[in-house]
Amino acid sequence: MSTVLETAASPVARIPLLIRADPQACFARHQGRDITQREYLEDAKSLARLLPERRYLINLCECSYHFLVAFGAALIREQTNLLPASRAEQVVTEVVASWESSHIVDDGRVAAAIHQAIRHERFSVPLVDAEHVAVIGFTSGSTGQPRPHPKTWGGFAASTANNVLALRAIIGDAEHFGVLATVPPQHMYGIEMSVLMPLLAGATLYTRRDLFPADIAASLAELPAPRLLVTTPVHLRVLTEAAHPMPDIAVVISATAPLSSTLAIAVERLLNTTMLEVFGSTETCVIATRRTAQEADWRLMPDVVLSPQPDGTLVQAPWFLQPTLLQDVVECLPDRHFRLCGRHGDQIEIAGKRASLADLTRRLQGIDGVLDAAVVQEDGESGVRRLAALVVAPDRSVAEIIAELRKSVDPAFVPRRIVRLDALPRNAVGKLPRQAVLDCLRHATMPKK
């Protein structure tokens, strides 16, 4: 499928806002009814006409459909979507102060623009310069100051084509497919697997972000088959525990946190589906996939090149603005596969032995009865950094967890302290901000009043 168009008036490659343009095609399932591509463009153009002459649009819409309308309106007006790491007032204030010529769009502004939309106007799909910076995403800031990462429209088109290629290997050549995401659209994973799918792959997006198994089942039933569920390991654990009947799901996609093979196998068995884990980052978007229920190693996307470095891995692709250094440490394997060995700075050494926090976490999460867990290093007395763990395991004692962990982990790497919680302090996409983890550990040591 060709995604790049040339215009006679300009040598710059231009890409449609909607690749599979069809005015009657279902773009989204929103508030109990189908939104066609025609209606979506009418809504996006209505908002575009109302936008001020600014360079950056800070997209704070919580509703997925409103987010898509604001996203498209920004591209129509040649503006760039700014996506703060969170919608917290202080974070947004800092972004506004740091980025001149920016303005905020929220759900209220989009709803007002939709109300004023001109209906049944001529169906014409706007073209966007491939080099236009469509989005600037920000890293979470868990390891330092949030850093901006620009994404061009051409880069999004190329990476989406790769994502669709990986999905087509599973779902076949179905003309349309439905997508339900439990992750917010502001996150790069959410953008790739929900926002860009109706725009650049012709999918139908269910716009409500469901979290409970019964709601997910009901929402999926409203989507056309084949259906994709875009989610995280945290939500997958809830789904497998609930064992709620689900309509047919062609593919379940997971990211943002490591997915254990045990959980992947359970998902495939209980949902009668294919479990696809994707590997990427805010810096790179998705660069690899794996069938976690069947394989441990990752397969690179076409045209992506990895170069191991002393302090991580350099990632290159033709659509990148520049090569990107990730902290992930990898072992390159034949046939464009690689093995993830942890992250630079994630490696720990105790008594001359080495391990990684990610592997220790994976082994802890694999213990029967452990619903969620994380292994971290905390500062102890005299500056000594010791291993500690946060665990959600309502039916297992700390002693039982330690006994099970000793079966697969060297005694030197068994956490000195295990704190049991009702739930880990994960954010909206399932990640664990380091400060939130340290706060939990600190509160666990505070004397009770």
CSV table of C-alpha atoms in Angstrom, one decimal:
chain,number,residue,atom,x,y,z
A,1,MET,CA,0.0,0.0,0.0
A,2,SER,CA,1.5,3.3,-1.1
A,3,THR,CA,1.4,6.0,1.6
A,4,VAL,CA,3.3,8.8,0.0
A,5,LEU,CA,1.8,11.2,-2.6
A,6,GLU,CA,3.6,13.8,-4.6
A,7,THR,CA,1.9,17.0,-5.7
A,8,ALA,CA,2.7,18.9,-8.8
A,9,ALA,CA,2.9,22.2,-6.9
A,10,SER,CA,5.6,21.0,-4.5
A,11,PRO,CA,8.4,18.5,-4.5
A,12,VAL,CA,7.8,17.8,-0.8
A,13,ALA,CA,6.2,14.4,-0.2
A,14,ARG,CA,2.7,14.7,1.2
A,15,ILE,CA,0.7,12.0,3.0
A,16,PRO,CA,-3.1,12.0,3.4
A,17,LEU,CA,-4.6,12.5,6.9
A,18,LEU,CA,-6.7,9.4,6.0
A,19,ILE,CA,-4.9,6.7,4.1
A,20,ARG,CA,-7.9,4.5,3.2
A,21,ALA,CA,-10.2,7.3,2.3
A,22,ASP,CA,-13.9,6.4,2.1
A,23,PRO,CA,-16.5,8.9,3.2
A,24,GLN,CA,-18.9,6.1,4.4
A,25,ALA,CA,-16.3,4.0,6.2
A,26,CYS,CA,-16.6,3.7,10.0
A,27,PHE,CA,-13.9,5.7,11.5
A,28,ALA,CA,-14.9,5.4,15.2
A,29,ARG,CA,-17.5,3.9,17.4
A,30,HIS,CA,-18.4,6.8,19.7
A,31,GLN,CA,-21.1,7.2,22.4
A,32,GLY,CA,-23.1,4.3,21.0
A,33,ARG,CA,-23.0,5.2,17.3
A,34,ASP,CA,-20.7,5.0,14.3
A,35,ILE,CA,-18.7,8.0,13.2
A,36,THR,CA,-17.9,7.9,9.5
A,37,GLN,CA,-14.7,9.3,8.0
A,38,ARG,CA,-16.8,12.1,6.5
A,39,GLU,CA,-18.0,13.1,9.9
A,40,TYR,CA,-14.6,12.9,11.4
A,41,LEU,CA,-13.1,15.2,8.8
A,42,GLU,CA,-16.0,17.6,9.2
A,43,ASP,CA,-15.3,17.7,13.0
A,44,ALA,CA,-11.6,18.1,12.6
A,45,LYS,CA,-12.0,20.9,10.0
A,46,SER,CA,-14.5,22.7,12.2
A,47,LEU,CA,-12.0,22.8,15.1
A,48,ALA,CA,-9.1,23.7,12.7
A,49,ARG,CA,-11.1,26.8,11.6
A,50,LEU,CA,-11.3,27.9,15.3
A,51,LEU,CA,-7.7,27.4,16.2
A,52,PRO,CA,-5.5,30.5,16.9
A,53,GLU,CA,-2.4,31.2,14.8
A,54,ARG,CA,0.0,29.2,17.0
A,55,ARG,CA,2.7,26.7,16.3
A,56,TYR,CA,1.9,24.1,19.0
A,57,LEU,CA,-1.3,22.6,20.2
A,58,ILE,CA,-1.2,21.1,23.7
A,59,ASN,CA,-3.7,18.2,23.4
A,60,LEU,CA,-5.2,17.6,26.8
A,61,CYS,CA,-8.4,15.7,25.6
A,62,GLU,CA,-9.2,12.7,27.7
A,63,CYS,CA,-11.9,11.4,25.3
A,64,SER,CA,-10.2,9.4,22.6
A,65,TYR,CA,-12.4,10.8,19.8
A,66,HIS,CA,-11.9,14.4,21.0
A,67,PHE,CA,-8.2,13.7,21.0
A,68,LEU,CA,-8.4,12.4,17.4
A,69,VAL,CA,-10.3,15.5,16.4
A,70,ALA,CA,-7.7,17.8,18.0
A,71,PHE,CA,-4.9,15.7,16.5
A,72,GLY,CA,-6.3,16.0,13.0
A,73,ALA,CA,-7.1,19.7,13.4
A,74,ALA,CA,-3.5,20.5,14.4
A,75,LEU,CA,-2.2,18.7,11.3
A,76,ILE,CA,-4.7,20.5,9.0
A,77,ARG,CA,-3.5,23.9,10.4
A,78,GLU,CA,0.2,22.7,10.2
A,79,GLN,CA,0.5,22.8,14.0
A,80,THR,CA,2.3,20.3,16.2
A,81,ASN,CA,0.6,18.2,18.9
A,82,LEU,CA,2.4,18.7,22.2
A,83,LEU,CA,1.8,15.8,24.6
A,84,PRO,CA,3.0,16.5,28.2
A,85,ALA,CA,4.1,13.5,30.3
A,86,SER,CA,0.9,14.0,32.3
A,87,ARG,CA,-2.1,16.4,32.6
A,88,ALA,CA,-1.1,17.5,36.1
A,89,GLU,CA,-1.5,21.3,36.4
A,90,GLN,CA,2.2,21.9,37.2
A,91,VAL,CA,3.4,19.8,34.3
A,92,VAL,CA,1.1,21.5,31.8
A,93,THR,CA,2.1,25.0,33.2
A,94,GLU,CA,5.8,24.1,32.7
A,95,VAL,CA,5.1,23.0,29.1
A,96,VAL,CA,3.2,26.2,28.3
A,97,ALA,CA,6.1,28.3,29.8
A,98,SER,CA,8.8,26.3,27.9
A,99,TRP,CA,7.1,26.3,24.5
A,100,GLU,CA,6.3,29.7,23.1
A,101,SER,CA,3.4,30.0,20.6
A,102,SER,CA,1.5,27.2,22.2
A,103,HIS,CA,-2.2,26.9,23.1
A,104,ILE,CA,-4.3,24.4,25.0
A,105,VAL,CA,-7.2,22.3,23.5
A,106,ASP,CA,-9.3,20.2,25.9
A,107,ASP,CA,-12.6,18.2,25.6
A,108,GLY,CA,-14.8,21.3,26.1
A,109,ARG,CA,-13.2,23.1,23.1
A,110,VAL,CA,-13.5,20.1,20.9
A,111,ALA,CA,-17.1,19.5,21.8
A,112,ALA,CA,-18.0,23.1,21.0
A,113,ALA,CA,-16.3,22.8,17.6
A,114,ILE,CA,-18.1,19.6,16.8
A,115,HIS,CA,-21.4,21.4,17.6
A,116,GLN,CA,-20.5,24.0,14.9
A,117,ALA,CA,-19.3,21.6,12.3
A,118,ILE,CA,-20.5,22.1,8.7
A,119,ARG,CA,-22.2,18.9,7.6
A,120,HIS,CA,-22.3,17.3,4.2
A,121,GLU,CA,-19.6,19.4,2.7
A,122,ARG,CA,-17.5,18.0,-0.1
A,123,PHE,CA,-15.4,15.1,1.1
A,124,SER,CA,-11.8,16.0,0.6
A,125,VAL,CA,-8.9,14.5,2.6
A,126,PRO,CA,-6.2,17.0,3.6
A,127,LEU,CA,-2.6,16.2,2.7
A,128,VAL,CA,0.2,16.7,5.3
A,129,ASP,CA,3.9,17.3,4.5
A,130,ALA,CA,5.8,14.1,5.4
A,131,GLU,CA,8.4,16.2,7.1
A,132,HIS,CA,5.9,18.0,9.3
A,133,VAL,CA,6.4,17.4,13.0
A,134,ALA,CA,3.0,15.9,13.9
A,135,VAL,CA,3.8,15.2,17.6
A,136,ILE,CA,6.3,16.0,20.3
A,137,GLY,CA,6.1,13.5,23.0
A,138,PHE,CA,7.9,13.7,26.3
A,139,THR,CA,9.6,11.0,28.3
A,140,SER,CA,8.1,10.4,31.7
A,141,GLY,CA,10.9,12.1,33.6
A,142,SER,CA,11.3,9.1,36.0
A,143,THR,CA,15.1,9.2,35.5
A,144,GLY,CA,15.5,13.0,35.0
A,145,GLN,CA,14.0,16.0,33.4
A,146,PRO,CA,11.4,15.2,30.7
A,147,ARG,CA,12.9,15.4,27.2
A,148,PRO,CA,11.0,16.2,24.0
A,149,HIS,CA,10.9,13.7,21.2
A,150,PRO,CA,9.6,14.9,17.8
A,151,LYS,CA,7.7,12.6,15.4
A,152,THR,CA,7.1,13.5,11.8
A,153,TRP,CA,4.0,12.6,9.9
A,154,GLY,CA,6.1,10.6,7.4
A,155,GLY,CA,7.8,8.8,10.3
A,156,PHE,CA,4.4,7.9,11.7
A,157,ALA,CA,3.2,6.6,8.3
A,158,ALA,CA,6.3,4.4,8.0
A,159,SER,CA,6.1,3.0,11.5
A,160,THR,CA,2.4,2.4,11.1
A,161,ALA,CA,3.0,0.5,7.9
A,162,ASN,CA,5.3,-1.8,9.8
A,163,ASN,CA,2.8,-2.3,12.6
A,164,VAL,CA,0.1,-3.1,10.1
A,165,LEU,CA,2.4,-5.6,8.4
A,166,ALA,CA,2.9,-7.4,11.7
A,167,LEU,CA,-0.8,-7.5,12.3
A,168,ARG,CA,-1.6,-8.6,8.8
A,169,ALA,CA,0.6,-11.7,9.4
A,170,ILE,CA,-2.0,-12.7,12.0
A,171,ILE,CA,-5.4,-11.3,10.9
A,172,GLY,CA,-4.9,-11.6,7.2
A,173,ASP,CA,-6.1,-9.1,4.6
A,174,ALA,CA,-9.4,-8.1,6.2
A,175,GLU,CA,-10.4,-4.7,4.7
A,176,HIS,CA,-11.5,-3.3,8.1
A,177,PHE,CA,-10.7,-4.2,11.7
A,178,GLY,CA,-11.7,-2.8,15.1
A,179,VAL,CA,-9.5,-1.5,17.8
A,180,LEU,CA,-10.2,-1.1,21.5
A,181,ALA,CA,-7.4,0.4,23.7
A,182,THR,CA,-7.2,0.4,27.5
A,183,VAL,CA,-4.3,2.9,27.3
A,184,PRO,CA,-4.7,6.6,27.0
A,185,PRO,CA,-4.0,8.3,23.6
A,186,GLN,CA,-1.5,10.7,25.1
A,187,HIS,CA,1.1,7.9,25.5
A,188,MET,CA,3.2,7.1,22.4
A,189,TYR,CA,2.0,3.4,22.5
A,190,GLY,CA,-1.6,4.6,22.6
A,191,ILE,CA,-1.0,6.9,19.7
A,192,GLU,CA,0.6,4.2,17.6
A,193,MET,CA,-1.9,1.5,18.3
A,194,SER,CA,-5.1,3.5,18.6
A,195,VAL,CA,-4.9,7.1,17.2
A,196,LEU,CA,-2.9,6.2,14.1
A,197,MET,CA,-4.8,3.0,13.3
A,198,PRO,CA,-8.0,4.8,12.1
A,199,LEU,CA,-6.0,7.5,10.4
A,200,LEU,CA,-3.3,5.4,8.6
A,201,ALA,CA,-4.7,1.9,8.6
A,202,GLY,CA,-8.4,2.3,8.0
A,203,ALA,CA,-9.4,0.7,11.4
A,204,THR,CA,-12.5,1.5,13.5
A,205,LEU,CA,-11.6,2.8,17.0
A,206,TYR,CA,-13.9,2.3,20.0
A,207,THR,CA,-13.4,5.6,21.7
A,208,ARG,CA,-14.3,4.7,25.3
A,209,ARG,CA,-11.3,3.5,27.3
A,210,ASP,CA,-12.7,0.5,29.3
A,211,LEU,CA,-10.8,-1.0,32.2
A,212,PHE,CA,-13.2,-3.6,33.7
A,213,PRO,CA,-13.6,-7.0,32.0
A,214,ALA,CA,-17.4,-6.8,31.5
A,215,ASP,CA,-17.1,-3.3,29.9
A,216,ILE,CA,-14.2,-4.5,27.7
A,217,ALA,CA,-16.4,-7.5,26.5
A,218,ALA,CA,-19.4,-5.3,25.8
A,219,SER,CA,-17.3,-2.7,23.9
A,220,LEU,CA,-15.5,-5.3,21.8
A,221,ALA,CA,-18.8,-6.7,20.8
A,222,GLU,CA,-19.7,-3.4,19.1
A,223,LEU,CA,-16.6,-3.4,16.9
A,224,PRO,CA,-16.2,-5.1,13.5
A,225,ALA,CA,-14.2,-8.3,13.4
A,226,PRO,CA,-11.3,-9.0,13.3
A,227,ARG,CA,-10.9,-7.2,16.7
A,228,LEU,CA,-7.7,-5.9,18.3
A,229,LEU,CA,-7.3,-5.3,22.0
A,230,VAL,CA,-4.5,-2.9,22.9
A,231,THR,CA,-3.6,-3.1,26.5
A,232,THR,CA,-0.9,-3.7,29.2
A,233,PRO,CA,0.2,-6.6,31.4
A,234,VAL,CA,-1.6,-5.0,34.4
A,235,HIS,CA,-4.9,-5.2,32.6
A,236,LEU,CA,-4.2,-8.6,31.2
A,237,ARG,CA,-3.7,-10.0,34.7
A,238,VAL,CA,-7.2,-8.6,35.6
A,239,LEU,CA,-8.7,-10.2,32.5
A,240,THR,CA,-7.3,-13.6,33.1
A,241,GLU,CA,-8.3,-13.6,36.8
A,242,ALA,CA,-11.9,-12.5,35.9
A,243,ALA,CA,-12.2,-15.1,33.1
A,244,HIS,CA,-15.2,-13.1,31.8
A,245,PRO,CA,-16.5,-14.4,28.5
A,246,MET,CA,-15.2,-12.3,25.5
A,247,PRO,CA,-16.2,-12.0,21.9
A,248,ASP,CA,-13.7,-13.2,19.4
A,249,ILE,CA,-10.4,-11.2,19.6
A,250,ALA,CA,-8.0,-11.7,16.8
A,251,VAL,CA,-5.0,-10.2,18.5
A,252,VAL,CA,-4.2,-8.9,21.9
A,253,ILE,CA,-1.3,-6.4,21.9
A,254,SER,CA,0.7,-5.6,25.0
A,255,ALA,CA,3.4,-3.1,25.9
A,256,THR,CA,4.7,-0.6,28.5
A,257,ALA,CA,5.9,-3.3,30.9
A,258,PRO,CA,7.5,-6.8,30.5
A,259,LEU,CA,5.0,-9.5,29.7
A,260,SER,CA,5.8,-12.9,31.2
A,261,SER,CA,5.4,-16.0,29.1
A,262,THR,CA,3.1,-17.5,31.8
A,263,LEU,CA,0.7,-14.6,31.4
A,264,ALA,CA,0.9,-14.6,27.6
A,265,ILE,CA,0.1,-18.3,27.5
A,266,ALA,CA,-2.9,-17.8,29.9
A,267,VAL,CA,-4.2,-15.0,27.7
A,268,GLU,CA,-4.0,-17.0,24.5
A,269,ARG,CA,-5.7,-20.0,26.2
A,270,LEU,CA,-8.5,-18.1,28.0
A,271,LEU,CA,-9.3,-15.7,25.1
A,272,ASN,CA,-8.5,-18.1,22.3
A,273,THR,CA,-6.4,-15.4,20.7
A,274,THR,CA,-2.9,-14.5,19.6
A,275,MET,CA,-0.8,-12.5,22.0
A,276,LEU,CA,1.6,-10.0,20.4
A,277,GLU,CA,4.0,-8.1,22.5
A,278,VAL,CA,5.5,-4.9,21.0
A,279,PHE,CA,8.8,-3.4,21.9
A,280,GLY,CA,9.4,0.4,21.6
A,281,SER,CA,9.8,3.7,23.3
A,282,THR,CA,8.7,7.3,23.1
A,283,GLU,CA,12.0,7.9,21.3
A,284,THR,CA,11.6,5.2,18.6
A,285,CYS,CA,8.0,4.1,18.5
A,286,VAL,CA,7.6,0.3,18.0
A,287,ILE,CA,10.7,-1.4,16.6
A,288,ALA,CA,10.1,-5.1,17.3
A,289,THR,CA,7.5,-7.7,18.1
A,290,ARG,CA,7.3,-11.2,19.6
A,291,ARG,CA,4.8,-14.0,20.2
A,292,THR,CA,5.6,-14.1,24.0
A,293,ALA,CA,3.7,-17.3,24.5
A,294,GLN,CA,6.0,-19.1,22.1
A,295,GLU,CA,9.3,-17.2,22.0
A,296,ALA,CA,11.6,-15.2,24.2
A,297,ASP,CA,13.5,-13.3,21.5
A,298,TRP,CA,12.4,-10.2,19.6
A,299,ARG,CA,12.0,-9.8,15.8
A,300,LEU,CA,13.0,-6.4,14.4
A,301,MET,CA,10.6,-4.4,12.2
A,302,PRO,CA,11.7,-4.0,8.5
A,303,ASP,CA,14.5,-1.5,8.0
A,304,VAL,CA,15.2,-1.0,11.7
A,305,VAL,CA,18.9,-1.5,12.6
A,306,LEU,CA,20.4,-2.1,16.1
A,307,SER,CA,24.0,-1.3,17.0
A,308,PRO,CA,25.0,-2.4,20.6
A,309,GLN,CA,27.0,0.3,22.4
A,310,PRO,CA,28.9,0.4,25.7
A,311,ASP,CA,26.1,2.4,27.3
A,312,GLY,CA,23.0,0.9,25.5
A,313,THR,CA,21.8,0.3,22.0
A,314,LEU,CA,21.8,2.7,19.0
A,315,VAL,CA,18.6,2.4,16.9
A,316,GLN,CA,18.4,3.6,13.4
A,317,ALA,CA,15.7,3.6,10.7
A,318,PRO,CA,15.2,5.6,7.5
A,319,TRP,CA,12.3,7.6,9.0
A,320,PHE,CA,14.1,8.6,12.2
A,321,LEU,CA,15.2,12.2,12.4
A,322,GLN,CA,18.4,11.0,13.9
A,323,PRO,CA,19.8,7.7,15.4
A,324,THR,CA,18.5,7.1,18.9
A,325,LEU,CA,20.4,5.7,21.8
A,326,LEU,CA,18.3,3.5,24.1
A,327,GLN,CA,19.4,2.3,27.6
A,328,ASP,CA,18.4,-1.2,26.7
A,329,VAL,CA,21.2,-3.7,26.4
A,330,VAL,CA,20.6,-6.3,23.7
A,331,GLU,CA,22.3,-9.3,22.1
A,332,CYS,CA,21.9,-9.3,18.3
A,333,LEU,CA,20.9,-12.7,16.9
A,334,PRO,CA,20.6,-14.1,13.4
A,335,ASP,CA,17.6,-13.4,11.1
A,336,ARG,CA,17.0,-10.0,12.5
A,337,HIS,CA,16.2,-11.2,16.0
A,338,PHE,CA,17.6,-9.9,19.3
A,339,ARG,CA,17.6,-10.8,22.9
A,340,LEU,CA,16.8,-8.1,25.5
A,341,CYS,CA,19.3,-8.3,28.4
A,342,GLY,CA,18.1,-5.5,30.6
A,343,ARG,CA,18.8,-1.8,30.7
A,344,HIS,CA,22.0,0.1,31.2
A,345,GLY,CA,21.9,1.0,34.9
A,346,ASP,CA,19.5,-1.8,35.5
A,347,GLN,CA,22.4,-4.2,35.9
A,348,ILE,CA,23.4,-4.9,39.5
A,349,GLU,CA,26.4,-6.6,41.0
A,350,ILE,CA,26.5,-8.2,44.5
A,351,ALA,CA,29.3,-10.3,45.9
A,352,GLY,CA,30.9,-10.5,42.4
A,353,LYS,CA,27.7,-11.8,40.8
A,354,ARG,CA,25.6,-10.0,38.3
A,355,ALA,CA,21.8,-9.8,37.6
A,356,SER,CA,19.3,-7.3,36.3
A,357,LEU,CA,16.3,-5.8,38.1
A,358,ALA,CA,14.1,-6.5,35.2
A,359,ASP,CA,14.9,-10.3,35.3
A,360,LEU,CA,14.4,-10.4,39.1
A,361,THR,CA,11.1,-8.6,38.7
A,362,ARG,CA,10.0,-11.1,36.0
A,363,ARG,CA,10.9,-14.1,38.2
A,364,LEU,CA,9.1,-12.6,41.2
A,365,GLN,CA,6.0,-11.9,39.0
A,366,GLY,CA,6.1,-15.5,37.9
A,367,ILE,CA,5.5,-16.9,41.3
A,368,ASP,CA,2.1,-18.5,41.7
A,369,GLY,CA,-0.2,-16.2,43.7
A,370,VAL,CA,1.8,-13.0,42.9
A,371,LEU,CA,-0.4,-10.7,41.0
A,372,ASP,CA,2.1,-7.9,40.5
A,373,ALA,CA,5.6,-7.1,41.7
A,374,ALA,CA,8.6,-4.9,41.2
A,375,VAL,CA,12.2,-5.3,42.4
A,376,VAL,CA,14.2,-2.1,43.0
A,377,GLN,CA,17.3,-0.8,44.7
A,378,GLU,CA,16.9,1.5,47.6
A,379,ASP,CA,19.5,3.5,49.6
A,380,GLY,CA,20.3,1.9,52.9
A,381,GLU,CA,22.6,2.9,55.7
A,382,SER,CA,26.1,4.2,54.9
A,383,GLY,CA,25.0,4.7,51.3
A,384,VAL,CA,24.7,0.9,50.6
A,385,ARG,CA,22.1,0.2,48.0
A,386,ARG,CA,20.0,-2.9,48.9
A,387,LEU,CA,17.4,-4.8,47.0
A,388,ALA,CA,13.7,-4.3,47.9
A,389,ALA,CA,10.5,-5.5,46.4
A,390,LEU,CA,6.9,-4.3,46.2
A,391,VAL,CA,4.5,-7.2,45.9
A,392,VAL,CA,0.7,-7.7,45.4
A,393,ALA,CA,0.0,-11.2,46.7
A,394,PRO,CA,-3.1,-11.4,48.9
A,395,ASP,CA,-2.9,-15.1,49.5
A,396,ARG,CA,0.9,-15.6,49.9
A,397,SER,CA,3.0,-14.7,52.9
A,398,VAL,CA,6.4,-12.9,52.6
A,399,ALA,CA,8.1,-16.1,53.8
A,400,GLU,CA,6.4,-18.2,51.1
A,401,ILE,CA,7.3,-15.7,48.4
A,402,ILE,CA,11.0,-15.7,49.5
A,403,ALA,CA,11.0,-19.5,49.6
A,404,GLU,CA,9.7,-19.6,46.0
A,405,LEU,CA,12.0,-16.9,44.8
A,406,ARG,CA,15.0,-18.8,46.2
A,407,LYS,CA,14.2,-21.7,43.8
A,408,SER,CA,15.1,-19.5,40.7
A,409,VAL,CA,17.3,-16.7,42.1
A,410,ASP,CA,20.8,-16.7,43.7
A,411,PRO,CA,20.5,-16.0,47.4
A,412,ALA,CA,22.5,-12.8,46.9
A,413,PHE,CA,19.7,-11.3,44.8
A,414,VAL,CA,16.8,-12.2,47.1
A,415,PRO,CA,15.4,-8.8,48.2
A,416,ARG,CA,16.2,-7.9,51.8
A,417,ARG,CA,12.8,-6.3,52.2
A,418,ILE,CA,9.5,-7.2,50.6
A,419,VAL,CA,6.6,-4.8,51.1
A,420,ARG,CA,3.1,-6.2,50.4
A,421,LEU,CA,0.6,-3.8,48.9
A,422,ASP,CA,-3.0,-3.9,47.7
A,423,ALA,CA,-1.9,-2.5,44.3
A,424,LEU,CA,1.4,-1.1,42.9
A,425,PRO,CA,1.4,2.7,42.2
A,426,ARG,CA,1.3,2.3,38.4
A,427,ASN,CA,0.4,5.2,36.1
A,428,ALA,CA,-2.3,5.1,33.4
A,429,VAL,CA,-0.2,3.0,31.0
A,430,GLY,CA,1.0,0.6,33.7
A,431,LYS,CA,4.5,2.0,34.3
A,432,LEU,CA,6.0,2.4,37.8
A,433,PRO,CA,7.4,5.9,38.3
A,434,ARG,CA,10.5,5.5,40.4
A,435,GLN,CA,9.5,8.2,42.9
A,436,ALA,CA,6.2,6.5,43.5
A,437,VAL,CA,8.0,3.3,44.3
A,438,LEU,CA,10.5,5.0,46.6
A,439,ASP,CA,7.5,6.7,48.4
A,440,CYS,CA,5.9,3.3,49.0
A,441,LEU,CA,9.1,1.9,50.5
A,442,ARG,CA,9.6,5.0,52.6
A,443,HIS,CA,6.1,4.9,54.0
A,444,ALA,CA,6.5,1.2,54.8
A,445,THR,CA,9.4,2.0,57.1
A,446,MET,CA,7.7,5.0,58.8
A,447,PRO,CA,6.6,4.3,62.4
A,448,LYS,CA,2.9,4.0,62.8
A,449,LYS,CA,1.2,6.6,64.9
